[in-house]
Amino acid sequence: MIPELESFNLPILSLVTLTPAFGALLLALIDSNSKALIRQVALMVSFLGLLFSLIMVGNFDSSVGVMQLEENHSWIESLGISYHLGVDGFSILLILLTSFTMPFVFMSTWKAVDHRVKEFHIALLLLQTGMIGAFVALDLVLFYLFYEAMLVPMYLIIGIWGGKDRVYAALKFFIYTMVGSLFMFLAILYLYNHAGTFDLPLLLERLKTTHPLDGIQQFWLFLAFALSFAIKVPLFPLHTWLPDAHVQAPTAGSVVLAGVLLKMGTYGLLRFAIPLFPDAAMDLREEFCWLAVTGIIFGACMALVQTDIKKLIAYSSVSHLGFVVLACFMTDVESLTGAILQMVNHGLSTGMLFLMIGIIYERRHTRELADYGGLASVVPVYSVFFIIAVLSSIGLPGLNGFVGEFLILFGVFRADPLWGMLAATGVVLGALYMLKMVKAFLFGPVVHEVNKEVKDLNMREIIYLSPFVVLMVWLGLYPSSFTNLVEPTLSLYVQLLQN
Amino acid sequence: MDSNLLWIPLFPFLGFLINGILGKRMGNRTVSIVASVAPLLAFSVAFGAWRKIVSDTGVSALHWDGFPWIWLDGLLEVPFALHFDGLSAVMCLVITGVGSLIHLYSIGYMKGDPGYHRYFAYLNLFTTFMLLLVLGDNLLLLFIGWEGVGLCSYLLIGFWFQDDANCAAGKKAFIVNRIGDLAFLLGMFLCLIHFGTLDLAALVNADNISQVATETFEGSLFAGMGVITGIALLLFIGATGKSAQIPLYVWLPDAMAGPTPVSALIHAATMVTSGVYLCCRLMPLFQAAPMALSIVAVVGACTALLAAIIAFTQNDIKKVLAYSTVSQLGYMFFAIGVGAFSAAFFHVVTHAFFKALLFLGSGAVIHAMHHEQDMRKMGGLRKQLPFTHITFLIGTFAIAGVPPLAGFFSKDEILFAGYQAGIMEGDTLSRLFWYVSVATAGMTAFYMMRCVAMTFWGDSQVDPKLEGKVHEPGGWIGFALFVLAIASALGGFLNVPEFLGGHAILGHFTGLHVSPTDLTKDELVALHAGEFTSMFISLAIAGAGLLVGFLFYRKGSGLPAAFRNSPPGAFLGKLSENKFYVDEMYAAVIVRPFEAISQLMHTLIDQVLIDKLLVNGSALLVRGLGELFRRMQTGFIPGYLLTFGCGALVLIYILLNSMAKAGAQ
């Protein structure tokens, strides 16, 4: 059974967040030649993280929408920076997604990464702490620290373990994101100057009552936050770092990037940018929605003409996250629930797709579609898993992707039928590029002799792919076990926005 | 509350899981037993449920409340719940009945195929989704089935995936269907907004409908159009995808790339009729949208005619049947359009019998001919395949409308509905469409006669190397043909109309039958006279079609060649042979420009505008600073961060200062 936290007084959020970082410390002590030990320890640590986040969910009261399991300690008192953590409906599924993804990411790298193993695992564990930390932080400076802390390990993962043009891609990723966060940092400091606190709940309170912002201030501050998050999403036209980063990143990097990191952008919009500056957000709503709709269609069109599988999926992320951004600017529970589900769904389906492309890359060392074809007859089990991931990605009803898409499109259509209709074309386009890819990748005759020797999935691979399939079906057929966690928070949020 | 209902889709699903996961290790015999027992079990559960609702206990429907599916309390509540009434009962029995036969048939047909277990797993999965489609108690659950059957169709069309053409056909089917599904999705959104629910019972509730009927769209392109009309049209567009109507029919002929039993089950008997089922299910909603109904009628009649013309010149036996299916589906929609839902649904059932029979018959021929599908290389097969010949002939007469075979009754009902709408009370347009439907009936008889003659009659054109090997398929193939031949012969008696002394049982049972009320004696007499007139017309046209077909294609007739040599014949023949160039047109107008534009945007916007000019351009700008940066760094990232932090602080200081000044002024 789930331990009752009150009796232990366990700082569960700290445990979820910091366990990977401690694991990284532990790894630092291990001799870098004992690769097997390093891999095992990293895996154990990540499973421990998953266990802690399951305990967190068990102690989460889904009947109320307020911030829960809070930990608040003053940290740098002179500057008013506190160590303030909390979890609510916005973050709980994303934390779960992160701790769920990581163990399987570790399992996937056993063969793929063989040089600088120790550094690689340390980087991944630090990345995990950064991501979860950003999801639980309720102090703007603390959030910013975690947010930036993700950047460095990701930069290293792409830059050291990446492909041929890894340096260009890593730098592009770093600079793009850095530019965005610079403006956000300025905005955070400005807010402190204005309202005298970095604490998010306190800040929300003060902006509403004692320290209101005028229109121009809101406008610029919102823009600074939104720019940073829009780059992270990435929102059209700020997306060109993503295909490069994905193509060059090693499998683990791509999975984390697509699975979790991109959600930081949409999470940031929902947690910070929109609630802090609601008037500005609503003023700029139209512009952002148009960008999101453009991104949905544009990303899909781009995916259609790619010849590199990783690039294709990178562009599909641009398209899929367009749905989420669109929903972030809605003010009804349906779309917002859809937004959060879609973040999780995209993490699962795209994460799994990248894992699978990593598997085939390990065997054939190419990502060009033209180098494949006819794999279904050589690697049938692989093909089944791949097709399931594709179906989840194109939103087949009964699997996870559909639920989020349906809720989003419904909410958007109700708010504005034109956006709804345009966004919905993404559903057709998604099938178009994905099935085109499947056909070129798996079907047809085996044109290249080398492909006849490709080995099918081994047990380890089946083990780390299967949980993804289980979750896809679970979320597709019984999403209420997840939406229940989210809904109360969203109802509160919507009430706040509408007042 | 009847949780037994769940077993109807669950049995085939279990079959799918077992065959899908273990099939490879189980051996073909076990696979085929698991696969065919699954739909048989589903059939028996459905049969038991049917017994319950026809017995005199006053229960007219069964319901399983299921569990919450997409569920946001008080906002959007969609359960995963099943509903079993007359309409779904008939569909379930047809799906599992005809489905079981086709599973059995496949045991013989797919023998020795390396993908044996995969084939049966897909077939079971298809049955699951199809049953969900007809059992779902709300539109969204129906939509799971709707897209699910599309998925299975995709997988089965491309079953022999080593061939690129098959995969292309599968992909085309999925994507064309997705276009329809997009409209379906929007239709559901409108239902949710205006009815507040997707529950099927609520969508056909008279009070709800009369309330929504007063609402119209505002402000946009569709200003003034009734909401109900909008919903009906969007759902109908969804139906044009799944049920292969203009403009989305193009995938069905290509779908013949799949194994022939698949064509029989999915692309003739069950899946393609789901659009008709949807309209019947939502009959009151469609009835409240007369404008939408007229569009349905026009689209149906045009599709029926167009596909029949194309069927004239096809030489691939399966393509003839495919276009015939498109045409017959058009017929059903025509019936719906003129308000004869009962006739449309009746035709769904009889069509399931005789079209499955015809496809399975063609499969027997193809099987015997070692995968030859070109009718020009057949001929005279009645000697080697006497049993297949007889059953195929029964199917042909049934589809042509020869009494008392199944097609006669259902087609007659449709033609009478058209007659009533067009001749007895209609305007010029509906009269025109009645003529179209009569002409199509004649054409159906004609092209089917051509098909029979080219395949079974006349001199043998069979490759001499094959000639000796052609033999009658036995076993399950023969059994399935036999049962379906009986069903095609007798199926019409399910719904004998009242004026012929019947009770229209099917129409009453499914709740689709609309009895004319408050007729004066004179009107009743006129109605009956109309019914008889229409019946004679339909008989005459069927006979004429068969006769002309026979005269054209009997042994030694030079008529086809003579016709093709005449200028109008050559022109029409070319159009028909090339399917009116619709595929080519779509490719030229939609597919290729779309890809070209995408390619262009990729180069112009992503690579040149954003990356080269904006990103790398600003990078160049920064490079100067970068040089400075490079000298300052010591080789590790924290150094970057430190520098960055300091820089940021300076900037912030400047900014805050200026803002403070601005605030002070």
PDB file of N, CA, C and O in Angstrom, chain B residues 522-540:
ATOM      1  N   ASP B 522     -59.112   6.971 -51.395  1.00  0.00           N
ATOM      2  CA  ASP B 522     -58.582   7.234 -52.743  1.00  0.00           C
ATOM      3  C   ASP B 522     -57.056   7.263 -52.741  1.00  0.00           C
ATOM      4  O   ASP B 522     -56.393   6.721 -53.617  1.00  0.00           O
ATOM      5  N   GLU B 523     -56.544   7.912 -51.716  1.00  0.00           N
ATOM      6  CA  GLU B 523     -55.083   8.010 -51.643  1.00  0.00           C
ATOM      7  C   GLU B 523     -54.454   6.630 -51.511  1.00  0.00           C
ATOM      8  O   GLU B 523     -53.418   6.350 -52.090  1.00  0.00           O
ATOM      9  N   LEU B 524     -55.125   5.798 -50.718  1.00  0.00           N
ATOM     10  CA  LEU B 524     -54.595   4.459 -50.506  1.00  0.00           C
ATOM     11  C   LEU B 524     -54.596   3.674 -51.810  1.00  0.00           C
ATOM     12  O   LEU B 524     -53.625   2.988 -52.153  1.00  0.00           O
ATOM     13  N   VAL B 525     -55.660   3.853 -52.554  1.00  0.00           N
ATOM     14  CA  VAL B 525     -55.744   3.164 -53.847  1.00  0.00           C
ATOM     15  C   VAL B 525     -54.632   3.656 -54.768  1.00  0.00           C
ATOM     16  O   VAL B 525     -53.926   2.874 -55.407  1.00  0.00           O
ATOM     17  N   ALA B 526     -54.463   4.964 -54.777  1.00  0.00           N
ATOM     18  CA  ALA B 526     -53.409   5.543 -55.618  1.00  0.00           C
ATOM     19  C   ALA B 526     -52.040   5.021 -55.209  1.00  0.00           C
ATOM     20  O   ALA B 526     -51.200   4.703 -56.051  1.00  0.00           O
ATOM     21  N   LEU B 527     -51.859   4.913 -53.891  1.00  0.00           N
ATOM     22  CA  LEU B 527     -50.575   4.431 -53.386  1.00  0.00           C
ATOM     23  C   LEU B 527     -50.298   3.025 -53.876  1.00  0.00           C
ATOM     24  O   LEU B 527     -49.222   2.715 -54.377  1.00  0.00           O
ATOM     25  N   HIS B 528     -51.309   2.193 -53.743  1.00  0.00           N
ATOM     26  CA  HIS B 528     -51.123   0.802 -54.173  1.00  0.00           C
ATOM     27  C   HIS B 528     -50.885   0.718 -55.667  1.00  0.00           C
ATOM     28  O   HIS B 528     -50.038  -0.040 -56.133  1.00  0.00           O
ATOM     29  N   ALA B 529     -51.647   1.522 -56.402  1.00  0.00           N
ATOM     30  CA  ALA B 529     -51.442   1.532 -57.846  1.00  0.00           C
ATOM     31  C   ALA B 529     -50.005   1.916 -58.154  1.00  0.00           C
ATOM     32  O   ALA B 529     -49.341   1.302 -58.995  1.00  0.00           O
ATOM     33  N   GLY B 530     -49.525   2.936 -57.440  1.00  0.00           N
ATOM     34  CA  GLY B 530     -48.146   3.366 -57.621  1.00  0.00           C
ATOM     35  C   GLY B 530     -47.179   2.236 -57.319  1.00  0.00           C
ATOM     36  O   GLY B 530     -46.221   2.000 -58.050  1.00  0.00           O
ATOM     37  N   GLU B 531     -47.440   1.521 -56.235  1.00  0.00           N
ATOM     38  CA  GLU B 531     -46.547   0.444 -55.859  1.00  0.00           C
ATOM     39  C   GLU B 531     -46.474  -0.610 -56.953  1.00  0.00           C
ATOM     40  O   GLU B 531     -45.398  -1.096 -57.281  1.00  0.00           O
ATOM     41  N   PHE B 532     -47.633  -0.907 -57.512  1.00  0.00           N
ATOM     42  CA  PHE B 532     -47.634  -1.929 -58.577  1.00  0.00           C
ATOM     43  C   PHE B 532     -46.932  -1.402 -59.830  1.00  0.00           C
ATOM     44  O   PHE B 532     -46.114  -2.099 -60.437  1.00  0.00           O
ATOM     45  N   THR B 533     -47.244  -0.164 -60.202  1.00  0.00           N
ATOM     46  CA  THR B 533     -46.590   0.396 -61.383  1.00  0.00           C
ATOM     47  C   THR B 533     -45.086   0.345 -61.241  1.00  0.00           C
ATOM     48  O   THR B 533     -44.352  -0.127 -62.112  1.00  0.00           O
ATOM     49  N   SER B 534     -44.637   0.821 -60.081  1.00  0.00           N
ATOM     50  CA  SER B 534     -43.197   0.881 -59.851  1.00  0.00           C
ATOM     51  C   SER B 534     -42.592  -0.508 -59.929  1.00  0.00           C
ATOM     52  O   SER B 534     -41.517  -0.704 -60.491  1.00  0.00           O
ATOM     53  N   MET B 535     -43.327  -1.486 -59.367  1.00  0.00           N
ATOM     54  CA  MET B 535     -42.779  -2.839 -59.368  1.00  0.00           C
ATOM     55  C   MET B 535     -42.648  -3.358 -60.796  1.00  0.00           C
ATOM     56  O   MET B 535     -41.644  -3.981 -61.142  1.00  0.00           O
ATOM     57  N   PHE B 536     -43.647  -3.056 -61.624  1.00  0.00           N
ATOM     58  CA  PHE B 536     -43.560  -3.552 -62.996  1.00  0.00           C
ATOM     59  C   PHE B 536     -42.417  -2.871 -63.739  1.00  0.00           C
ATOM     60  O   PHE B 536     -41.687  -3.503 -64.498  1.00  0.00           O
ATOM     61  N   ILE B 537     -42.283  -1.585 -63.493  1.00  0.00           N
ATOM     62  CA  ILE B 537     -41.160  -0.897 -64.138  1.00  0.00           C
ATOM     63  C   ILE B 537     -39.845  -1.535 -63.729  1.00  0.00           C
ATOM     64  O   ILE B 537     -38.972  -1.821 -64.548  1.00  0.00           O
ATOM     65  N   SER B 538     -39.723  -1.811 -62.431  1.00  0.00           N
ATOM     66  CA  SER B 538     -38.452  -2.349 -61.973  1.00  0.00           C
ATOM     67  C   SER B 538     -38.207  -3.743 -62.510  1.00  0.00           C
ATOM     68  O   SER B 538     -37.094  -4.107 -62.875  1.00  0.00           O
ATOM     69  N   LEU B 539     -39.281  -4.525 -62.608  1.00  0.00           N
ATOM     70  CA  LEU B 539     -39.143  -5.857 -63.201  1.00  0.00           C
ATOM     71  C   LEU B 539     -38.727  -5.761 -64.659  1.00  0.00           C
ATOM     72  O   LEU B 539     -37.824  -6.458 -65.126  1.00  0.00           O
ATOM     73  N   ALA B 540     -39.410  -4.870 -65.379  1.00  0.00           N
ATOM     74  CA  ALA B 540     -39.131  -4.739 -66.803  1.00  0.00           C
ATOM     75  C   ALA B 540     -37.696  -4.303 -67.032  1.00  0.00           C
ATOM     76  O   ALA B 540     -36.992  -4.838 -67.903  1.00  0.00           O
TER      77      ALA B 540
END
